[in-house]
Coordinates of C-alpha atoms in Angstrom, one line a residue:
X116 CA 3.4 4.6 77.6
X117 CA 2.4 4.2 74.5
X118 CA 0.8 7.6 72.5
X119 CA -3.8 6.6 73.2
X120 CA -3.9 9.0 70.0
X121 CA -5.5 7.2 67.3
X122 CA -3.8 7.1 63.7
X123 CA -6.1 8.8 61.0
X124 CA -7.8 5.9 59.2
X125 CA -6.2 5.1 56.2
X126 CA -9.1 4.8 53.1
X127 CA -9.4 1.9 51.4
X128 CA -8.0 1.0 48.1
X129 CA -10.2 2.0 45.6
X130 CA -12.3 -0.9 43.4
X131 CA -10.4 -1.0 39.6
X132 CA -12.9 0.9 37.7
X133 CA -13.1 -0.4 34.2
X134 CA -11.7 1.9 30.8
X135 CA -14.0 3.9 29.4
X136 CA -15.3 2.7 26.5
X137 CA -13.6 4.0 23.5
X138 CA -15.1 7.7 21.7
X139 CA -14.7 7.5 18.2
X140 CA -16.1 10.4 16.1
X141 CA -15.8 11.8 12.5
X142 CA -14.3 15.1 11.9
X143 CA -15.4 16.8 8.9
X144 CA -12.5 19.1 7.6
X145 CA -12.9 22.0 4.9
X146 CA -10.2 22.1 2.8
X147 CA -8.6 25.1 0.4
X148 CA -10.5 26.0 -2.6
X149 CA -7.5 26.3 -4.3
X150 CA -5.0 28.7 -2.0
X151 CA -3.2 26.1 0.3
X152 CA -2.8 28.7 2.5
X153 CA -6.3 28.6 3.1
X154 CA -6.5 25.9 5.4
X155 CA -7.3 26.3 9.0
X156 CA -5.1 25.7 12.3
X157 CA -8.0 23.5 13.3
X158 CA -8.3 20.9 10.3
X159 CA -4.4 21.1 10.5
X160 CA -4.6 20.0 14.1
X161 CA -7.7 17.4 13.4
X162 CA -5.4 15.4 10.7
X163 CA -2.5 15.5 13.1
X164 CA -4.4 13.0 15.4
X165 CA -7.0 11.0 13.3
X166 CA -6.4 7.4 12.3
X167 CA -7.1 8.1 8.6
X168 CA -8.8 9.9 6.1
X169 CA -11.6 9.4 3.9
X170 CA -11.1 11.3 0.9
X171 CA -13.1 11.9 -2.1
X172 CA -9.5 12.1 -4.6
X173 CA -6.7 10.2 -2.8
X174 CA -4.4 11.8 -5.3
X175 CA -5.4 15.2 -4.5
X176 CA -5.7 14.7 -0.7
X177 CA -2.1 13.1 -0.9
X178 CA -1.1 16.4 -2.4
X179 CA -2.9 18.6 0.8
X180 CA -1.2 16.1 3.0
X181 CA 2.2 16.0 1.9
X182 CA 2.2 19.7 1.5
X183 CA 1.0 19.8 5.6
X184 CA 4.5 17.1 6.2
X185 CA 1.2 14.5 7.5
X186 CA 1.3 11.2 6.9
X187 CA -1.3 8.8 8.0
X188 CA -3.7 6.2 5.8
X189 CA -5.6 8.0 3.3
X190 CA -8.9 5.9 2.1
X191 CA -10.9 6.4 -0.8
X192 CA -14.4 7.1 -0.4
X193 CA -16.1 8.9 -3.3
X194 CA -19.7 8.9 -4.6
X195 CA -19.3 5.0 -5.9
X196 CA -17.8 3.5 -2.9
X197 CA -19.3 5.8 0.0
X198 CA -22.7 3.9 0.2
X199 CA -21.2 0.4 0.1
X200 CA -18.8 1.1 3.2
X201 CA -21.3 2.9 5.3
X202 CA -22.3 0.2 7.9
X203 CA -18.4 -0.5 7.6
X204 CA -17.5 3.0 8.6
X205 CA -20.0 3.2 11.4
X206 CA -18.8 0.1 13.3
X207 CA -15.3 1.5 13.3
X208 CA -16.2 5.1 14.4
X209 CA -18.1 3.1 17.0
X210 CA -15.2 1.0 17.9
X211 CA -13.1 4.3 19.1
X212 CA -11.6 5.1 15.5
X213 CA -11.5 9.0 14.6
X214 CA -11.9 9.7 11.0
X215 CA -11.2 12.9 8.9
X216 CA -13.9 12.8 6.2
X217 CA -12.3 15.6 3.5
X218 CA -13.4 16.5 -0.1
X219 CA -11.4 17.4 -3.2
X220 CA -11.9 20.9 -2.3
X221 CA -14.2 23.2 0.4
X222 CA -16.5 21.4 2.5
X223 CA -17.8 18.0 2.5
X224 CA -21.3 17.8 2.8
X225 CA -21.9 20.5 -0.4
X226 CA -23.2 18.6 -3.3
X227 CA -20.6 15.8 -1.8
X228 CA -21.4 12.1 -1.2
X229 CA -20.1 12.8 2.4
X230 CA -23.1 13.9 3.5
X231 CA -24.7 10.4 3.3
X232 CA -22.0 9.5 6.1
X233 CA -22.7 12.4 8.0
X234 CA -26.2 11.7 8.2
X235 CA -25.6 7.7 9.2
X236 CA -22.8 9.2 11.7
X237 CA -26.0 11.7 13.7
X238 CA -28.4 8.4 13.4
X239 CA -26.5 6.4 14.8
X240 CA -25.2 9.0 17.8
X241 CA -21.2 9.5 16.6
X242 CA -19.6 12.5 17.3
X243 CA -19.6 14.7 14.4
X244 CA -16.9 17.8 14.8
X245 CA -17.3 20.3 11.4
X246 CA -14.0 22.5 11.2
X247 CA -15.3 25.1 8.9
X248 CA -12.9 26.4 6.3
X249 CA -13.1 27.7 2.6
X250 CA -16.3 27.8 0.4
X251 CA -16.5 28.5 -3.5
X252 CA -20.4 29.2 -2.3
X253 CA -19.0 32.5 -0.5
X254 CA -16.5 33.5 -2.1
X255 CA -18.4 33.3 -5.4
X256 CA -20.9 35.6 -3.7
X257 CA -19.2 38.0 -1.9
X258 CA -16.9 39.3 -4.8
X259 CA -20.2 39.2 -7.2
X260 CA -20.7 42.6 -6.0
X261 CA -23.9 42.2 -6.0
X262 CA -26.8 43.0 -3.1
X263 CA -28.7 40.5 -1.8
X264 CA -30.4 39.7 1.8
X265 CA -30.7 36.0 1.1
X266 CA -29.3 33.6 -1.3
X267 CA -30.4 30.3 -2.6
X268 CA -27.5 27.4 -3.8
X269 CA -29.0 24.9 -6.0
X270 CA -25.3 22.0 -6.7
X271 CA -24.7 21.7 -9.8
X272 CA -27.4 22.5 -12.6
X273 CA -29.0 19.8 -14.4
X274 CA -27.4 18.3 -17.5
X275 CA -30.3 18.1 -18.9
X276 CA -31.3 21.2 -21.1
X277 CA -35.5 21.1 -20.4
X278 CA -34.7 20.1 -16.4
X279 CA -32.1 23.2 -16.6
X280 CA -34.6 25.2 -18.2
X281 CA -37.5 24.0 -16.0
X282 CA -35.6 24.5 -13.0
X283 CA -33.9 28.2 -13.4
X284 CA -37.6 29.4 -14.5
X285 CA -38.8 28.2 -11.5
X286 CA -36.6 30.4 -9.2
X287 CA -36.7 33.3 -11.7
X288 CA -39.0 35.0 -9.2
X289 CA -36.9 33.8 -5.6
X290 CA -36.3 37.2 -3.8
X291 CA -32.6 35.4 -3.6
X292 CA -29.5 35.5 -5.4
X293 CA -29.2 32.4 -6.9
X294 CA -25.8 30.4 -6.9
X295 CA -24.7 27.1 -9.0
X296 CA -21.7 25.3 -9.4
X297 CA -21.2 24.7 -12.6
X298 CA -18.4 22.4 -14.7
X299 CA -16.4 24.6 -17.3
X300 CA -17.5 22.5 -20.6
X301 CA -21.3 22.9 -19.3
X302 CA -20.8 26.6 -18.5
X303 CA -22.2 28.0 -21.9
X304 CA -25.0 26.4 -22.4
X305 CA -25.9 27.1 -18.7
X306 CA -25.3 30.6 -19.4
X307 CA -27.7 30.3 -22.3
X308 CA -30.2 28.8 -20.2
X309 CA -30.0 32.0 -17.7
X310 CA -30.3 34.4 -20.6
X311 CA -33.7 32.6 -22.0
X312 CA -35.4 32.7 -18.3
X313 CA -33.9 35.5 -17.2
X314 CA -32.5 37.7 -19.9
X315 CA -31.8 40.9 -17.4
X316 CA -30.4 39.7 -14.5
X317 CA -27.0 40.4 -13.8
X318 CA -24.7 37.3 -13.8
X319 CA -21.9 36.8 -11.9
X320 CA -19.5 34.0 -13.8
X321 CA -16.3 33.2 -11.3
X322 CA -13.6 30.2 -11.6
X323 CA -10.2 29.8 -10.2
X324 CA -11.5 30.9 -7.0
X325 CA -8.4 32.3 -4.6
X326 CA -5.9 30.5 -7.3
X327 CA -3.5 32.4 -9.6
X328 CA -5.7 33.0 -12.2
X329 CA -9.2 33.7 -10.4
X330 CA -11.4 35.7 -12.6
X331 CA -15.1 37.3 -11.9
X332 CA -17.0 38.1 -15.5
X333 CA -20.1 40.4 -14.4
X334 CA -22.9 40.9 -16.8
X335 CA -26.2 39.6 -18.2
X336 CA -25.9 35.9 -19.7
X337 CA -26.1 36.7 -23.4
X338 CA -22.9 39.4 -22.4
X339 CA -21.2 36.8 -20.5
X340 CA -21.8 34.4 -23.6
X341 CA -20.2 36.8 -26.2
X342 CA -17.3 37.7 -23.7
X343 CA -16.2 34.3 -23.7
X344 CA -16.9 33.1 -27.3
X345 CA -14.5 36.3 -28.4
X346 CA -10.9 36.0 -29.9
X347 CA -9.2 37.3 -26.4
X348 CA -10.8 33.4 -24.3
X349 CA -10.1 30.5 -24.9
X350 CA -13.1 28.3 -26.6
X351 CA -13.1 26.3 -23.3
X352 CA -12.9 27.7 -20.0
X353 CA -10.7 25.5 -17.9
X354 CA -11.4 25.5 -13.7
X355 CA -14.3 25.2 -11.6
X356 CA -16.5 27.5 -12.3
X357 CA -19.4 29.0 -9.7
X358 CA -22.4 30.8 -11.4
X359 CA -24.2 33.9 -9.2
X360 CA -27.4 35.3 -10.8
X361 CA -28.4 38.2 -9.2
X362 CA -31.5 38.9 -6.8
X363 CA -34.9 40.3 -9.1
X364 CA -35.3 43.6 -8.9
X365 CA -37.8 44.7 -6.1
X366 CA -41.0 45.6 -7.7
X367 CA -42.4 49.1 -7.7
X368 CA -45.5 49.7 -6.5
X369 CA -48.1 51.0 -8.7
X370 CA -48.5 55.0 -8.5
X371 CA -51.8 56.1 -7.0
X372 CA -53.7 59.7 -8.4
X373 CA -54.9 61.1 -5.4
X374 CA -57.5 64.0 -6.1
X375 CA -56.3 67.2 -4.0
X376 CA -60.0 68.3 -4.6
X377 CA -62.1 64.8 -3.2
X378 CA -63.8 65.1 -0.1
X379 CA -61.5 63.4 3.1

């Protein structure tokens, strides 16, 4: 007799589901100041698996690269060719690419060109992943020595001597440190700039940053001037250089006789 028990029902064959439409994003990877060592497992792990890299300096990201044993596509996307490429860029992060945006050294985005694809990347809904890493900005800070509850981080200062001028006396009275970036042939008259708007602050000149030869000179800007116009530097200072002026004094509040003998 054959067994009246029913056989479980067997479930149908699910309906092909189509792929899922390719992710792309943009991953936007700090690298060393100048100590290689300084790089993080994460934008290690970030250039493992992108398709290529847009680099400020394809010479000096080959270097980073070939120092990490990666090799992938490295394309060069600096201030001049950045803005041309952008709708170019976008349509292959939206096609499913993943790109490692990098600068020459820190973090893209910091008086960088990248930012403009950053930017286009969040307008256009992208994926943007920041790995966080070195920054001259901190560094330069931090080992200033100096005391500060806010800062303010103004790029590069103006070439210009009046804009340079202009500029540093209107921040003379920002209850901020104040830091700059600063190239090394530019550094002196910068310096001189600081020392005619504010002629007490302490100034914090660093370069080198986490390299062999890093070097903090602390002192007001005429000191710093005559420290490295004397016999022991050289005439030109040779590194980046990152400028920290310190915060203003706190002003003190004016004293107020009270007479013991007035009525309350």
């Amino acid at each position: 007799m054959a067994d009246s028990a029913s056989s479980p029902e067997q479930a149908p064959a699910p309906a092909d589901l189509p792929e899922p439409a390719p992710t792309g994003r943009l991953y936007v990877c700090a690298t060393p100041i100048g100590n290689l060592g300084d790089i993080t497992e994460r934008v290690v792990q970030a250039l493992q698996s992108v398709d290529a890299v847009l680099a400020e300096d394809t010479r000096v990201t080959r270097r980073l690269l070939s120092h990490l044993n990666i090799h992938l596509p490295i394309e060069r996307c600096d201030e001049n060719l950045l803005r041309p490429r952008l709708a170019e860029l976008l349509k292959r992060l939206a096609a499913g690419e993943r790109l490692a945006l990098v600068s020459d050294a820190g973090t893209p985005g910091i008086s960088d060109p990248g930012m403009e694809l950053i930017a286009a990347c969040r307008a256009a809904g992208i994926d943007v992943e920041v790995l966080p890493g070195a920054s001259a900005v901190l560094t330069a800070l931090v080992g200033s020595g100096f005391t500060f509850s806010a800062f303010y981080f103004g790029g590069f200062l103006p070439r210009k001597n009046n804009e340079r001028l202009r500029l540093l006396a209107s921040l003379a009275e920002l209850p901020a440190a104040l830091v700059f970036y600063e190239s090394p042939h530019r550094t002196a008259a910068s310096l001189q700039a600081i020392s005619a708007t504010m002629p007490a602050r302490p100034v914090s000149v660093a370069r080198e940053l986490t390299k062999l030869y890093e070097e903090y000179r602390v002192g007001t800007a005429a000191e710093l001037l005559e420290a490295l116009a004397g016999p022991a530097t050289p005439h030109s200072l040779k590194g980046e250089v990152t400028i920290v002026i310190a915060p203003p004094a706190p002003a003190k509040a004016p004293r107020q006789h009270r007479d013991k003998y007035a009525p309350a």
